[in-house]
Amino acid sequence: MRHHFFLSHFQKEAADTVKALFYDFRYHHCSAWIDMRAQVITAEAMRAGVRDSDYFVLVLTANVLNRPFCLLEACTRWSTRSRLCCWWRRTRALPRLSWRIPLASPTFRWM
């Protein structure tokens, strides 16, 4: 099944944000793949979700890039044609981080 968005996130830090995004996209007649709503949650199912989505949305939180499945999803995204969007969830921890990717910098804001 083709989706408009794949929402990559660390559930412990961004489950509420991703749930809100999911329902907002749905309200605007867009589909989004998130693991919380998937019938099958395996590494291959996640990779297929990334491949079958037009946009890869990475919800940036303090530890998202330390999580194995988030890294798997991000690496899969780099091998696909999906467009990258970053959603910065403002927390106290983020200003202390040093991001190396321009789109993932603490000064980047989704508008």
Backbone as XML, in Angstrom:
<?xml version="1.0"?>
<chain id="A" units="angstrom">
  <residue number="1" name="MET">
    <atom name="N" x="0.839" y="-1.188" z="0.000"/>
    <atom name="CA" x="0.000" y="0.000" z="0.000"/>
    <atom name="C" x="0.883" y="1.250" z="0.000"/>
  </residue>
  <residue number="2" name="ARG">
    <atom name="N" x="0.573" y="2.165" z="-0.835"/>
    <atom name="CA" x="1.332" y="3.414" z="-0.959"/>
    <atom name="C" x="0.857" y="4.409" z="0.103"/>
  </residue>
  <residue number="3" name="HIS">
    <atom name="N" x="1.811" y="5.131" z="0.721"/>
    <atom name="CA" x="1.491" y="6.150" z="1.721"/>
    <atom name="C" x="2.104" y="7.487" z="1.319"/>
  </residue>
  <residue number="4" name="HIS">
    <atom name="N" x="1.512" y="8.554" z="1.793"/>
    <atom name="CA" x="2.099" y="9.868" z="1.580"/>
    <atom name="C" x="3.313" y="10.059" z="2.495"/>
  </residue>
  <residue number="5" name="PHE">
    <atom name="N" x="3.207" y="9.607" z="3.739"/>
    <atom name="CA" x="4.251" y="9.854" z="4.747"/>
    <atom name="C" x="4.628" y="8.586" z="5.500"/>
  </residue>
  <residue number="6" name="PHE">
    <atom name="N" x="5.905" y="8.490" z="5.851"/>
    <atom name="CA" x="6.391" y="7.493" z="6.803"/>
    <atom name="C" x="6.887" y="8.280" z="8.001"/>
  </residue>
  <residue number="7" name="LEU">
    <atom name="N" x="6.362" y="7.998" z="9.180"/>
    <atom name="CA" x="6.720" y="8.751" z="10.381"/>
    <atom name="C" x="7.699" y="7.945" z="11.225"/>
  </residue>
  <residue number="8" name="SER">
    <atom name="N" x="8.939" y="8.400" z="11.247"/>
    <atom name="CA" x="9.994" y="7.741" z="12.013"/>
    <atom name="C" x="10.209" y="8.507" z="13.311"/>
  </residue>
  <residue number="9" name="HIS">
    <atom name="N" x="10.235" y="7.769" z="14.419"/>
    <atom name="CA" x="10.336" y="8.426" z="15.718"/>
    <atom name="C" x="10.752" y="7.432" z="16.802"/>
  </residue>
  <residue number="10" name="PHE">
    <atom name="N" x="11.187" y="7.959" z="17.930"/>
    <atom name="CA" x="11.458" y="7.169" z="19.127"/>
    <atom name="C" x="10.205" y="7.279" z="19.984"/>
  </residue>
  <residue number="11" name="GLN">
    <atom name="N" x="9.483" y="6.166" z="20.116"/>
    <atom name="CA" x="8.170" y="6.208" z="20.763"/>
    <atom name="C" x="8.195" y="6.819" z="22.158"/>
  </residue>
  <residue number="12" name="LYS">
    <atom name="N" x="9.217" y="6.501" z="22.925"/>
    <atom name="CA" x="9.274" y="7.005" z="24.301"/>
    <atom name="C" x="9.291" y="8.534" z="24.350"/>
  </residue>
  <residue number="13" name="GLU">
    <atom name="N" x="9.865" y="9.164" z="23.325"/>
    <atom name="CA" x="10.011" y="10.616" z="23.321"/>
    <atom name="C" x="9.021" y="11.347" z="22.415"/>
  </residue>
  <residue number="14" name="ALA">
    <atom name="N" x="8.399" y="10.637" z="21.475"/>
    <atom name="CA" x="7.587" y="11.365" z="20.490"/>
    <atom name="C" x="6.284" y="10.685" z="20.107"/>
  </residue>
  <residue number="15" name="ALA">
    <atom name="N" x="5.817" y="9.731" z="20.872"/>
    <atom name="CA" x="4.582" y="9.033" z="20.514"/>
    <atom name="C" x="3.399" y="9.992" z="20.394"/>
  </residue>
  <residue number="16" name="ASP">
    <atom name="N" x="3.286" y="10.943" z="21.302"/>
    <atom name="CA" x="2.171" y="11.891" z="21.258"/>
    <atom name="C" x="2.261" y="12.814" z="20.043"/>
  </residue>
  <residue number="17" name="THR">
    <atom name="N" x="3.469" y="13.252" z="19.712"/>
    <atom name="CA" x="3.667" y="14.117" z="18.539"/>
    <atom name="C" x="3.300" y="13.378" z="17.258"/>
  </residue>
  <residue number="18" name="VAL">
    <atom name="N" x="3.747" y="12.142" z="17.135"/>
    <atom name="CA" x="3.481" y="11.350" z="15.932"/>
    <atom name="C" x="1.994" y="11.022" z="15.821"/>
  </residue>
  <residue number="19" name="LYS">
    <atom name="N" x="1.373" y="10.742" z="16.929"/>
    <atom name="CA" x="-0.070" y="10.479" z="16.902"/>
    <atom name="C" x="-0.825" y="11.711" z="16.407"/>
  </residue>
  <residue number="20" name="ALA">
    <atom name="N" x="-0.430" y="12.888" z="16.878"/>
    <atom name="CA" x="-1.071" y="14.130" z="16.426"/>
    <atom name="C" x="-0.827" y="14.356" z="14.934"/>
  </residue>
  <residue number="21" name="LEU">
    <atom name="N" x="0.402" y="14.125" z="14.464"/>
    <atom name="CA" x="0.712" y="14.263" z="13.040"/>
    <atom name="C" x="-0.128" y="13.283" z="12.214"/>
  </residue>
  <residue number="22" name="PHE">
    <atom name="N" x="-0.198" y="12.046" z="12.677"/>
    <atom name="CA" x="-0.959" y="11.019" z="11.970"/>
    <atom name="C" x="-2.407" y="11.459" z="11.763"/>
  </residue>
  <residue number="23" name="TYR">
    <atom name="N" x="-3.047" y="11.921" z="12.826"/>
    <atom name="CA" x="-4.446" y="12.333" z="12.707"/>
    <atom name="C" x="-4.601" y="13.635" z="11.928"/>
  </residue>
  <residue number="24" name="ASP">
    <atom name="N" x="-3.623" y="14.517" z="11.992"/>
    <atom name="CA" x="-3.684" y="15.735" z="11.189"/>
    <atom name="C" x="-3.558" y="15.396" z="9.710"/>
  </residue>
  <residue number="25" name="PHE">
    <atom name="N" x="-2.629" y="14.518" z="9.357"/>
    <atom name="CA" x="-2.511" y="14.081" z="7.963"/>
    <atom name="C" x="-3.808" y="13.414" z="7.503"/>
  </residue>
  <residue number="26" name="ARG">
    <atom name="N" x="-4.356" y="12.578" z="8.346"/>
    <atom name="CA" x="-5.596" y="11.884" z="8.006"/>
    <atom name="C" x="-6.737" y="12.876" z="7.770"/>
  </residue>
  <residue number="27" name="TYR">
    <atom name="N" x="-6.815" y="13.887" z="8.585"/>
    <atom name="CA" x="-7.834" y="14.927" z="8.427"/>
    <atom name="C" x="-7.733" y="15.587" z="7.053"/>
  </residue>
  <residue number="28" name="HIS">
    <atom name="N" x="-6.486" y="15.705" z="6.562"/>
    <atom name="CA" x="-6.244" y="16.329" z="5.257"/>
    <atom name="C" x="-6.171" y="15.288" z="4.136"/>
  </residue>
  <residue number="29" name="HIS">
    <atom name="N" x="-6.734" y="14.113" z="4.389"/>
    <atom name="CA" x="-6.836" y="13.040" z="3.393"/>
    <atom name="C" x="-5.479" y="12.529" z="2.918"/>
  </residue>
  <residue number="30" name="CYS">
    <atom name="N" x="-4.520" y="12.470" z="3.824"/>
    <atom name="CA" x="-3.201" y="11.914" z="3.530"/>
    <atom name="C" x="-2.996" y="10.682" z="4.401"/>
  </residue>
  <residue number="31" name="SER">
    <atom name="N" x="-2.305" y="9.704" z="3.860"/>
    <atom name="CA" x="-2.043" y="8.493" z="4.631"/>
    <atom name="C" x="-0.615" y="8.528" z="5.171"/>
  </residue>
  <residue number="32" name="ALA">
    <atom name="N" x="-0.439" y="7.931" z="6.338"/>
    <atom name="CA" x="0.881" y="7.881" z="6.967"/>
    <atom name="C" x="1.104" y="6.498" z="7.552"/>
  </residue>
  <residue number="33" name="TRP">
    <atom name="N" x="2.326" y="6.002" z="7.397"/>
    <atom name="CA" x="2.704" y="4.726" z="7.997"/>
    <atom name="C" x="3.364" y="5.015" z="9.332"/>
  </residue>
  <residue number="34" name="ILE">
    <atom name="N" x="2.814" y="4.445" z="10.387"/>
    <atom name="CA" x="3.468" y="4.501" z="11.700"/>
    <atom name="C" x="3.375" y="3.113" z="12.309"/>
  </residue>
  <residue number="35" name="ASP">
    <atom name="N" x="4.393" y="2.746" z="13.049"/>
    <atom name="CA" x="4.432" y="1.404" z="13.616"/>
    <atom name="C" x="3.290" y="1.140" z="14.590"/>
  </residue>
  <residue number="36" name="MET">
    <atom name="N" x="2.807" y="2.174" z="15.262"/>
    <atom name="CA" x="1.724" y="1.989" z="16.231"/>
    <atom name="C" x="0.427" y="1.529" z="15.564"/>
  </residue>
  <residue number="37" name="ARG">
    <atom name="N" x="0.293" y="1.757" z="14.266"/>
    <atom name="CA" x="-0.929" y="1.400" z="13.540"/>
    <atom name="C" x="-0.711" y="0.242" z="12.557"/>
  </residue>
  <residue number="38" name="ALA">
    <atom name="N" x="0.511" y="-0.243" z="12.456"/>
    <atom name="CA" x="0.826" y="-1.303" z="11.492"/>
    <atom name="C" x="0.342" y="-2.661" z="12.000"/>
  </residue>
  <residue number="39" name="GLN">
    <atom name="N" x="-0.107" y="-3.495" z="11.076"/>
    <atom name="CA" x="-0.538" y="-4.841" z="11.445"/>
    <atom name="C" x="0.658" y="-5.746" z="11.706"/>
  </residue>
  <residue number="40" name="VAL">
    <atom name="N" x="1.741" y="-5.520" z="10.965"/>
    <atom name="CA" x="2.964" y="-6.304" z="11.125"/>
    <atom name="C" x="4.098" y="-5.332" z="11.431"/>
  </residue>
  <residue number="41" name="ILE">
    <atom name="N" x="4.796" y="-5.574" z="12.523"/>
    <atom name="CA" x="5.919" y="-4.703" z="12.892"/>
    <atom name="C" x="7.191" y="-5.554" z="12.930"/>
  </residue>
  <residue number="42" name="THR">
    <atom name="N" x="7.853" y="-5.595" z="11.789"/>
    <atom name="CA" x="9.150" y="-6.260" z="11.674"/>
    <atom name="C" x="10.088" y="-5.294" z="10.956"/>
  </residue>
  <residue number="43" name="ALA">
    <atom name="N" x="11.368" y="-5.621" z="10.960"/>
    <atom name="CA" x="12.329" y="-4.768" z="10.258"/>
    <atom name="C" x="11.964" y="-4.658" z="8.786"/>
  </residue>
  <residue number="44" name="GLU">
    <atom name="N" x="11.579" y="-5.779" z="8.172"/>
    <atom name="CA" x="11.222" y="-5.749" z="6.744"/>
    <atom name="C" x="9.953" y="-4.948" z="6.505"/>
  </residue>
  <residue number="45" name="ALA">
    <atom name="N" x="8.985" y="-5.030" z="7.418"/>
    <atom name="CA" x="7.757" y="-4.240" z="7.274"/>
    <atom name="C" x="8.067" y="-2.750" z="7.359"/>
  </residue>
  <residue number="46" name="MET">
    <atom name="N" x="8.998" y="-2.387" z="8.243"/>
    <atom name="CA" x="9.390" y="-0.976" z="8.354"/>
    <atom name="C" x="10.091" y="-0.513" z="7.086"/>
  </residue>
  <residue number="47" name="ARG">
    <atom name="N" x="11.005" y="-1.331" z="6.564"/>
    <atom name="CA" x="11.694" y="-0.971" z="5.318"/>
    <atom name="C" x="10.692" y="-0.828" z="4.175"/>
  </residue>
  <residue number="48" name="ALA">
    <atom name="N" x="9.715" y="-1.733" z="4.110"/>
    <atom name="CA" x="8.690" y="-1.646" z="3.064"/>
    <atom name="C" x="7.866" y="-0.378" z="3.236"/>
  </residue>
  <residue number="49" name="GLY">
    <atom name="N" x="7.557" y="-0.011" z="4.479"/>
    <atom name="CA" x="6.822" y="1.220" z="4.730"/>
    <atom name="C" x="7.570" y="2.449" z="4.245"/>
  </residue>
  <residue number="50" name="VAL">
    <atom name="N" x="8.879" y="2.464" z="4.452"/>
    <atom name="CA" x="9.707" y="3.585" z="3.975"/>
    <atom name="C" x="9.693" y="3.618" z="2.451"/>
  </residue>
  <residue number="51" name="ARG">
    <atom name="N" x="9.916" y="2.459" z="1.830"/>
    <atom name="CA" x="9.957" y="2.391" z="0.365"/>
    <atom name="C" x="8.629" y="2.777" z="-0.274"/>
  </residue>
  <residue number="52" name="ASP">
    <atom name="N" x="7.531" y="2.493" z="0.421"/>
    <atom name="CA" x="6.201" y="2.739" z="-0.136"/>
    <atom name="C" x="5.637" y="4.104" z="0.248"/>
  </residue>
  <residue number="53" name="SER">
    <atom name="N" x="6.470" y="5.009" z="0.725"/>
    <atom name="CA" x="6.013" y="6.343" z="1.138"/>
    <atom name="C" x="6.704" y="7.425" z="0.314"/>
  </residue>
  <residue number="54" name="ASP">
    <atom name="N" x="5.965" y="8.489" z="0.041"/>
    <atom name="CA" x="6.524" y="9.602" z="-0.731"/>
    <atom name="C" x="7.454" y="10.472" z="0.102"/>
  </residue>
  <residue number="55" name="TYR">
    <atom name="N" x="7.126" y="10.643" z="1.379"/>
    <atom name="CA" x="7.922" y="11.486" z="2.279"/>
    <atom name="C" x="8.330" y="10.687" z="3.504"/>
  </residue>
  <residue number="56" name="PHE">
    <atom name="N" x="9.568" y="10.845" z="3.913"/>
    <atom name="CA" x="10.083" y="10.254" z="5.145"/>
    <atom name="C" x="10.187" y="11.379" z="6.164"/>
  </residue>
  <residue number="57" name="VAL">
    <atom name="N" x="9.377" y="11.309" z="7.206"/>
    <atom name="CA" x="9.361" y="12.350" z="8.228"/>
    <atom name="C" x="10.088" y="11.812" z="9.454"/>
  </residue>
  <residue number="58" name="LEU">
    <atom name="N" x="11.201" y="12.437" z="9.786"/>
    <atom name="CA" x="11.976" y="12.066" z="10.968"/>
    <atom name="C" x="11.635" y="13.046" z="12.079"/>
  </residue>
  <residue number="59" name="VAL">
    <atom name="N" x="11.027" y="12.542" z="13.142"/>
    <atom name="CA" x="10.691" y="13.385" z="14.286"/>
    <atom name="C" x="11.916" y="13.432" z="15.183"/>
  </residue>
  <residue number="60" name="LEU">
    <atom name="N" x="12.572" y="14.588" z="15.193"/>
    <atom name="CA" x="13.839" y="14.740" z="15.906"/>
    <atom name="C" x="13.616" y="14.931" z="17.400"/>
  </residue>
  <residue number="61" name="THR">
    <atom name="N" x="14.185" y="14.020" z="18.157"/>
    <atom name="CA" x="14.200" y="14.121" z="19.608"/>
    <atom name="C" x="15.612" y="13.792" z="20.071"/>
  </residue>
  <residue number="62" name="ALA">
    <atom name="N" x="15.845" y="13.903" z="21.344"/>
    <atom name="CA" x="17.199" y="13.749" z="21.878"/>
    <atom name="C" x="17.852" y="12.410" z="21.537"/>
  </residue>
  <residue number="63" name="ASN">
    <atom name="N" x="17.086" y="11.330" z="21.519"/>
    <atom name="CA" x="17.694" y="10.001" z="21.352"/>
    <atom name="C" x="17.259" y="9.247" z="20.105"/>
  </residue>
  <residue number="64" name="VAL">
    <atom name="N" x="16.556" y="9.893" z="19.202"/>
    <atom name="CA" x="16.039" y="9.183" z="18.035"/>
    <atom name="C" x="17.148" y="8.556" z="17.196"/>
  </residue>
  <residue number="65" name="LEU">
    <atom name="N" x="18.277" y="9.214" z="17.071"/>
    <atom name="CA" x="19.355" y="8.677" z="16.237"/>
    <atom name="C" x="20.233" y="7.677" z="16.977"/>
  </residue>
  <residue number="66" name="ASN">
    <atom name="N" x="19.834" y="7.328" z="18.189"/>
    <atom name="CA" x="20.510" y="6.272" z="18.949"/>
    <atom name="C" x="19.705" y="4.984" z="18.961"/>
  </residue>
  <residue number="67" name="ARG">
    <atom name="N" x="18.545" y="4.985" z="18.350"/>
    <atom name="CA" x="17.654" y="3.825" z="18.367"/>
    <atom name="C" x="17.855" y="2.973" z="17.116"/>
  </residue>
  <residue number="68" name="PRO">
    <atom name="N" x="18.058" y="1.663" z="17.286"/>
    <atom name="CA" x="18.361" y="0.787" z="16.136"/>
    <atom name="C" x="17.314" y="0.828" z="15.025"/>
  </residue>
  <residue number="69" name="PHE">
    <atom name="N" x="16.026" y="0.780" z="15.371"/>
    <atom name="CA" x="15.008" y="0.770" z="14.318"/>
    <atom name="C" x="14.892" y="2.119" z="13.630"/>
  </residue>
  <residue number="70" name="CYS">
    <atom name="N" x="15.099" y="3.198" z="14.360"/>
    <atom name="CA" x="15.084" y="4.530" z="13.732"/>
    <atom name="C" x="16.244" y="4.657" z="12.751"/>
  </residue>
  <residue number="71" name="LEU">
    <atom name="N" x="17.403" y="4.129" z="13.120"/>
    <atom name="CA" x="18.554" y="4.148" z="12.216"/>
    <atom name="C" x="18.300" y="3.271" z="10.994"/>
  </residue>
  <residue number="72" name="LEU">
    <atom name="N" x="17.675" y="2.119" z="11.200"/>
    <atom name="CA" x="17.317" y="1.251" z="10.080"/>
    <atom name="C" x="16.392" y="1.977" z="9.115"/>
  </residue>
  <residue number="73" name="GLU">
    <atom name="N" x="15.391" y="2.649" z="9.653"/>
    <atom name="CA" x="14.453" y="3.398" z="8.816"/>
    <atom name="C" x="15.172" y="4.515" z="8.066"/>
  </residue>
  <residue number="74" name="ALA">
    <atom name="N" x="16.044" y="5.252" z="8.768"/>
    <atom name="CA" x="16.780" y="6.355" z="8.132"/>
    <atom name="C" x="17.707" y="5.837" z="7.033"/>
  </residue>
  <residue number="75" name="CYS">
    <atom name="N" x="18.407" y="4.741" z="7.293"/>
    <atom name="CA" x="19.291" y="4.169" z="6.268"/>
    <atom name="C" x="18.498" y="3.685" z="5.066"/>
  </residue>
  <residue number="76" name="THR">
    <atom name="N" x="17.333" y="3.117" z="5.307"/>
    <atom name="CA" x="16.465" y="2.688" z="4.200"/>
    <atom name="C" x="16.022" y="3.893" z="3.391"/>
  </residue>
  <residue number="77" name="ARG">
    <atom name="N" x="15.709" y="4.978" z="4.072"/>
    <atom name="CA" x="15.293" y="6.204" z="3.380"/>
    <atom name="C" x="16.369" y="6.688" z="2.421"/>
  </residue>
  <residue number="78" name="TRP">
    <atom name="N" x="17.636" y="6.613" z="2.830"/>
    <atom name="CA" x="18.728" y="7.099" z="1.968"/>
    <atom name="C" x="18.824" y="6.303" z="0.676"/>
  </residue>
  <residue number="79" name="SER">
    <atom name="N" x="18.327" y="5.064" z="0.673"/>
    <atom name="CA" x="18.399" y="4.240" z="-0.539"/>
    <atom name="C" x="17.120" y="4.311" z="-1.374"/>
  </residue>
  <residue number="80" name="THR">
    <atom name="N" x="16.192" y="5.164" z="-0.991"/>
    <atom name="CA" x="14.929" y="5.296" z="-1.737"/>
    <atom name="C" x="14.826" y="6.698" z="-2.334"/>
  </residue>
  <residue number="81" name="ARG">
    <atom name="N" x="13.730" y="6.933" z="-2.996"/>
    <atom name="CA" x="13.504" y="8.253" z="-3.582"/>
    <atom name="C" x="12.598" y="9.130" z="-2.721"/>
  </residue>
  <residue number="82" name="SER">
    <atom name="N" x="12.228" y="8.644" z="-1.549"/>
    <atom name="CA" x="11.332" y="9.439" z="-0.708"/>
    <atom name="C" x="12.025" y="10.718" z="-0.258"/>
  </residue>
  <residue number="83" name="ARG">
    <atom name="N" x="11.256" y="11.776" z="-0.149"/>
    <atom name="CA" x="11.796" y="13.068" z="0.274"/>
    <atom name="C" x="11.907" y="13.099" z="1.789"/>
  </residue>
  <residue number="84" name="LEU">
    <atom name="N" x="12.931" y="13.768" z="2.276"/>
    <atom name="CA" x="13.185" y="13.835" z="3.713"/>
    <atom name="C" x="12.597" y="15.105" z="4.304"/>
  </residue>
  <residue number="85" name="CYS">
    <atom name="N" x="11.849" y="14.954" z="5.374"/>
    <atom name="CA" x="11.341" y="16.079" z="6.153"/>
    <atom name="C" x="11.730" y="15.818" z="7.599"/>
  </residue>
  <residue number="86" name="CYS">
    <atom name="N" x="12.127" y="16.849" z="8.291"/>
    <atom name="CA" x="12.456" y="16.704" z="9.700"/>
    <atom name="C" x="11.477" y="17.528" z="10.521"/>
  </residue>
  <residue number="87" name="TRP">
    <atom name="N" x="10.981" y="16.925" z="11.561"/>
    <atom name="CA" x="10.057" y="17.599" z="12.473"/>
    <atom name="C" x="10.777" y="17.694" z="13.802"/>
  </residue>
  <residue number="88" name="TRP">
    <atom name="N" x="11.048" y="18.896" z="14.228"/>
    <atom name="CA" x="11.803" y="19.105" z="15.453"/>
    <atom name="C" x="10.849" y="19.225" z="16.618"/>
  </residue>
  <residue number="89" name="ARG">
    <atom name="N" x="10.968" y="18.307" z="17.537"/>
    <atom name="CA" x="10.175" y="18.383" z="18.755"/>
    <atom name="C" x="11.014" y="19.103" z="19.798"/>
  </residue>
  <residue number="90" name="ARG">
    <atom name="N" x="10.598" y="20.292" z="20.159"/>
    <atom name="CA" x="11.366" y="21.116" z="21.088"/>
    <atom name="C" x="11.333" y="20.503" z="22.493"/>
  </residue>
  <residue number="91" name="THR">
    <atom name="N" x="12.534" y="20.212" z="22.993"/>
    <atom name="CA" x="12.680" y="19.720" z="24.365"/>
    <atom name="C" x="13.892" y="20.380" z="24.985"/>
  </residue>
  <residue number="92" name="ARG">
    <atom name="N" x="14.049" y="20.207" z="26.264"/>
    <atom name="CA" x="15.237" y="20.778" z="26.926"/>
    <atom name="C" x="16.515" y="20.108" z="26.461"/>
  </residue>
  <residue number="93" name="ALA">
    <atom name="N" x="16.441" y="18.847" z="26.080"/>
    <atom name="CA" x="17.644" y="18.101" z="25.709"/>
    <atom name="C" x="18.202" y="18.498" z="24.347"/>
  </residue>
  <residue number="94" name="LEU">
    <atom name="N" x="17.357" y="18.907" z="23.420"/>
    <atom name="CA" x="17.846" y="19.174" z="22.060"/>
    <atom name="C" x="18.876" y="20.284" z="21.955"/>
  </residue>
  <residue number="95" name="PRO">
    <atom name="N" x="18.778" y="21.391" z="22.678"/>
    <atom name="CA" x="19.795" y="22.430" z="22.509"/>
    <atom name="C" x="21.216" y="21.977" z="22.839"/>
  </residue>
  <residue number="96" name="ARG">
    <atom name="N" x="21.359" y="20.915" z="23.636"/>
    <atom name="CA" x="22.697" y="20.423" z="23.984"/>
    <atom name="C" x="23.299" y="19.549" z="22.901"/>
  </residue>
  <residue number="97" name="LEU">
    <atom name="N" x="22.507" y="19.122" z="21.931"/>
    <atom name="CA" x="22.996" y="18.205" z="20.912"/>
    <atom name="C" x="23.755" y="18.938" z="19.822"/>
  </residue>
  <residue number="98" name="SER">
    <atom name="N" x="24.684" y="18.243" z="19.214"/>
    <atom name="CA" x="25.431" y="18.784" z="18.089"/>
    <atom name="C" x="25.113" y="17.926" z="16.870"/>
  </residue>
  <residue number="99" name="TRP">
    <atom name="N" x="24.257" y="18.412" z="15.995"/>
    <atom name="CA" x="23.851" y="17.666" z="14.809"/>
    <atom name="C" x="24.822" y="17.940" z="13.674"/>
  </residue>
  <residue number="100" name="ARG">
    <atom name="N" x="25.108" y="16.929" z="12.881"/>
    <atom name="CA" x="26.032" y="17.082" z="11.765"/>
    <atom name="C" x="25.309" y="17.273" z="10.434"/>
  </residue>
  <residue number="101" name="ILE">
    <atom name="N" x="24.054" y="16.898" z="10.346"/>
    <atom name="CA" x="23.282" y="17.034" z="9.117"/>
    <atom name="C" x="22.566" y="18.380" z="9.155"/>
  </residue>
  <residue number="102" name="PRO">
    <atom name="N" x="22.722" y="19.242" z="8.135"/>
    <atom name="CA" x="22.100" y="20.570" z="8.182"/>
    <atom name="C" x="20.607" y="20.553" z="8.474"/>
  </residue>
  <residue number="103" name="LEU">
    <atom name="N" x="19.844" y="19.651" z="7.837"/>
    <atom name="CA" x="18.408" y="19.631" z="8.073"/>
    <atom name="C" x="18.057" y="19.167" z="9.474"/>
  </residue>
  <residue number="104" name="ALA">
    <atom name="N" x="18.979" y="18.514" z="10.137"/>
    <atom name="CA" x="18.695" y="17.997" z="11.468"/>
    <atom name="C" x="19.338" y="18.857" z="12.546"/>
  </residue>
  <residue number="105" name="SER">
    <atom name="N" x="19.666" y="20.073" z="12.229"/>
    <atom name="CA" x="20.295" y="20.940" z="13.224"/>
    <atom name="C" x="19.254" y="21.484" z="14.197"/>
  </residue>
  <residue number="106" name="PRO">
    <atom name="N" x="19.658" y="21.813" z="15.412"/>
    <atom name="CA" x="18.695" y="22.343" z="16.394"/>
    <atom name="C" x="18.051" y="23.650" z="15.956"/>
  </residue>
  <residue number="107" name="THR">
    <atom name="N" x="18.650" y="24.356" z="14.972"/>
    <atom name="CA" x="18.056" y="25.600" z="14.511"/>
    <atom name="C" x="17.017" y="25.386" z="13.426"/>
  </residue>
  <residue number="108" name="PHE">
    <atom name="N" x="16.938" y="24.173" z="12.850"/>
    <atom name="CA" x="15.958" y="23.878" z="11.828"/>
    <atom name="C" x="14.567" y="23.815" z="12.466"/>
  </residue>
  <residue number="109" name="ARG">
    <atom name="N" x="13.613" y="24.455" z="11.848"/>
    <atom name="CA" x="12.234" y="24.416" z="12.339"/>
    <atom name="C" x="11.294" y="24.135" z="11.194"/>
  </residue>
  <residue number="110" name="TRP">
    <atom name="N" x="10.372" y="23.247" z="11.422"/>
    <atom name="CA" x="9.339" y="22.917" z="10.435"/>
    <atom name="C" x="8.292" y="24.011" z="10.465"/>
  </residue>
  <residue number="111" name="MET">
    <atom name="N" x="7.984" y="24.582" z="9.341"/>
    <atom name="CA" x="6.996" y="25.656" z="9.284"/>
    <atom name="C" x="5.787" y="25.205" z="8.501"/>
  </residue>
</chain>
